Amino acid sequence: GSYADHSPIIENRYARLWDRKHDVLTHYLLIDGTIIGSWQRTLKKDTTIVQIKPFATLTDDQMQAITIAAYRLGSFLGLTAIIDWLPPMMPA
């Protein structure tokens, strides 16, 4: 069989924000199978800073899901996660 949904992984309006030259090294934020931004972590002695770079303004539910995932990452690493929210790359 094949997949019924062939929609793109990124919305056309965000395509120019997707830096393809760093695909392998960049961590992308995925919500419902669509890229909505990127993130990176910086490890410190007792913490990990998780920097969130959304393409556009996030919903409260999206922010909550990302926050939970960041705290889970910190827990997995045995560190306290600190979230650094950057402003959206595009206006809403």
PDB file of C-alpha atoms in Angstrom:
ATOM      1  CA  GLY A   1       0.000   0.000   0.000  1.00  0.00           C
ATOM      2  CA  SER A   2       0.869   3.636  -0.079  1.00  0.00           C
ATOM      3  CA  TYR A   3       0.210   6.630   2.118  1.00  0.00           C
ATOM      4  CA  ALA A   4      -3.082   8.418   1.468  1.00  0.00           C
ATOM      5  CA  ASP A   5      -1.811  11.819   2.614  1.00  0.00           C
ATOM      6  CA  HIS A   6       0.771  13.297   0.242  1.00  0.00           C
ATOM      7  CA  SER A   7       0.744  16.817   1.696  1.00  0.00           C
ATOM      8  CA  PRO A   8       4.110  18.541   1.973  1.00  0.00           C
ATOM      9  CA  ILE A   9       6.058  18.436   5.207  1.00  0.00           C
ATOM     10  CA  ILE A  10       6.311  22.238   5.233  1.00  0.00           C
ATOM     11  CA  GLU A  11       3.751  24.877   4.284  1.00  0.00           C
ATOM     12  CA  ASN A  12       4.646  26.927   1.208  1.00  0.00           C
ATOM     13  CA  ARG A  13       4.633  30.172   3.220  1.00  0.00           C
ATOM     14  CA  TYR A  14       7.435  28.787   5.431  1.00  0.00           C
ATOM     15  CA  ALA A  15       9.506  27.150   2.693  1.00  0.00           C
ATOM     16  CA  ARG A  16      11.950  30.062   2.420  1.00  0.00           C
ATOM     17  CA  LEU A  17      12.654  29.814   6.162  1.00  0.00           C
ATOM     18  CA  TRP A  18      13.700  26.185   5.877  1.00  0.00           C
ATOM     19  CA  ASP A  19      17.489  26.209   5.611  1.00  0.00           C
ATOM     20  CA  ARG A  20      18.061  23.061   3.565  1.00  0.00           C
ATOM     21  CA  LYS A  21      21.848  23.259   3.676  1.00  0.00           C
ATOM     22  CA  HIS A  22      21.684  22.322   7.366  1.00  0.00           C
ATOM     23  CA  ASP A  23      19.051  19.565   7.127  1.00  0.00           C
ATOM     24  CA  VAL A  24      21.186  16.954   8.882  1.00  0.00           C
ATOM     25  CA  LEU A  25      22.368  19.279  11.651  1.00  0.00           C
ATOM     26  CA  THR A  26      19.173  21.182  12.345  1.00  0.00           C
ATOM     27  CA  HIS A  27      16.487  19.997  14.742  1.00  0.00           C
ATOM     28  CA  TYR A  28      13.049  20.816  13.362  1.00  0.00           C
ATOM     29  CA  LEU A  29       9.851  21.363  15.319  1.00  0.00           C
ATOM     30  CA  LEU A  30       7.164  19.063  13.951  1.00  0.00           C
ATOM     31  CA  ILE A  31       3.484  19.403  14.833  1.00  0.00           C
ATOM     32  CA  ASP A  32       1.102  16.951  13.177  1.00  0.00           C
ATOM     33  CA  GLY A  33       3.829  16.030  10.656  1.00  0.00           C
ATOM     34  CA  THR A  34       4.487  19.610   9.532  1.00  0.00           C
ATOM     35  CA  ILE A  35       7.651  21.609  10.222  1.00  0.00           C
ATOM     36  CA  ILE A  36       6.739  24.736  12.208  1.00  0.00           C
ATOM     37  CA  GLY A  37      10.202  25.911  13.249  1.00  0.00           C
ATOM     38  CA  SER A  38      13.498  24.683  14.599  1.00  0.00           C
ATOM     39  CA  TRP A  39      15.213  24.207  17.932  1.00  0.00           C
ATOM     40  CA  GLN A  40      18.655  23.663  19.339  1.00  0.00           C
ATOM     41  CA  ARG A  41      20.084  22.813  22.705  1.00  0.00           C
ATOM     42  CA  THR A  42      23.118  24.115  24.534  1.00  0.00           C
ATOM     43  CA  LEU A  43      24.479  21.959  27.325  1.00  0.00           C
ATOM     44  CA  LYS A  44      25.706  23.625  30.519  1.00  0.00           C
ATOM     45  CA  LYS A  45      26.938  22.084  33.775  1.00  0.00           C
ATOM     46  CA  ASP A  46      23.508  21.583  35.371  1.00  0.00           C
ATOM     47  CA  THR A  47      21.156  22.750  32.630  1.00  0.00           C
ATOM     48  CA  THR A  48      20.367  22.475  28.972  1.00  0.00           C
ATOM     49  CA  ILE A  49      19.130  25.589  27.225  1.00  0.00           C
ATOM     50  CA  VAL A  50      16.538  24.707  24.592  1.00  0.00           C
ATOM     51  CA  GLN A  51      16.190  27.543  22.091  1.00  0.00           C
ATOM     52  CA  ILE A  52      12.902  27.521  20.179  1.00  0.00           C
ATOM     53  CA  LYS A  53      12.739  29.287  16.783  1.00  0.00           C
ATOM     54  CA  PRO A  54       9.143  29.181  15.482  1.00  0.00           C
ATOM     55  CA  PHE A  55       8.309  30.172  11.913  1.00  0.00           C
ATOM     56  CA  ALA A  56       5.128  31.933  13.074  1.00  0.00           C
ATOM     57  CA  THR A  57       3.180  32.630  16.244  1.00  0.00           C
ATOM     58  CA  LEU A  58       2.440  29.352  18.031  1.00  0.00           C
ATOM     59  CA  THR A  59      -0.859  28.386  19.582  1.00  0.00           C
ATOM     60  CA  ASP A  60      -1.086  27.796  23.322  1.00  0.00           C
ATOM     61  CA  ASP A  61      -1.411  24.040  22.659  1.00  0.00           C
ATOM     62  CA  GLN A  62       1.722  24.044  20.480  1.00  0.00           C
ATOM     63  CA  MET A  63       3.673  25.966  23.111  1.00  0.00           C
ATOM     64  CA  GLN A  64       2.514  23.556  25.800  1.00  0.00           C
ATOM     65  CA  ALA A  65       3.542  20.507  23.728  1.00  0.00           C
ATOM     66  CA  ILE A  66       6.974  22.025  23.013  1.00  0.00           C
ATOM     67  CA  THR A  67       7.445  22.924  26.684  1.00  0.00           C
ATOM     68  CA  ILE A  68       6.641  19.364  27.755  1.00  0.00           C
ATOM     69  CA  ALA A  69       9.050  17.954  25.150  1.00  0.00           C
ATOM     70  CA  ALA A  70      11.833  20.323  26.275  1.00  0.00           C
ATOM     71  CA  TYR A  71      11.387  19.310  29.915  1.00  0.00           C
ATOM     72  CA  ARG A  72      11.412  15.638  28.907  1.00  0.00           C
ATOM     73  CA  LEU A  73      14.680  16.239  27.043  1.00  0.00           C
ATOM     74  CA  GLY A  74      16.182  17.839  30.148  1.00  0.00           C
ATOM     75  CA  SER A  75      14.999  14.922  32.287  1.00  0.00           C
ATOM     76  CA  PHE A  76      16.448  12.403  29.810  1.00  0.00           C
ATOM     77  CA  LEU A  77      19.804  14.209  29.972  1.00  0.00           C
ATOM     78  CA  GLY A  78      19.650  14.449  33.774  1.00  0.00           C
ATOM     79  CA  LEU A  79      19.624  18.253  33.513  1.00  0.00           C
ATOM     80  CA  THR A  80      17.192  21.082  34.114  1.00  0.00           C
ATOM     81  CA  ALA A  81      15.764  22.418  30.844  1.00  0.00           C
ATOM     82  CA  ILE A  82      15.558  26.168  30.359  1.00  0.00           C
ATOM     83  CA  ILE A  83      13.474  27.260  27.382  1.00  0.00           C
ATOM     84  CA  ASP A  84      14.562  30.285  25.353  1.00  0.00           C
ATOM     85  CA  TRP A  85      11.634  31.333  23.124  1.00  0.00           C
ATOM     86  CA  LEU A  86      12.739  33.415  20.131  1.00  0.00           C
ATOM     87  CA  PRO A  87      10.203  35.648  18.362  1.00  0.00           C
ATOM     88  CA  PRO A  88       8.461  34.188  15.291  1.00  0.00           C
ATOM     89  CA  MET A  89      10.423  34.478  12.045  1.00  0.00           C
ATOM     90  CA  MET A  90       7.280  35.621  10.184  1.00  0.00           C
ATOM     91  CA  PRO A  91       4.376  37.749  11.384  1.00  0.00           C
ATOM     92  CA  ALA A  92       1.119  35.926  12.036  1.00  0.00           C
TER      93      ALA A  92
END
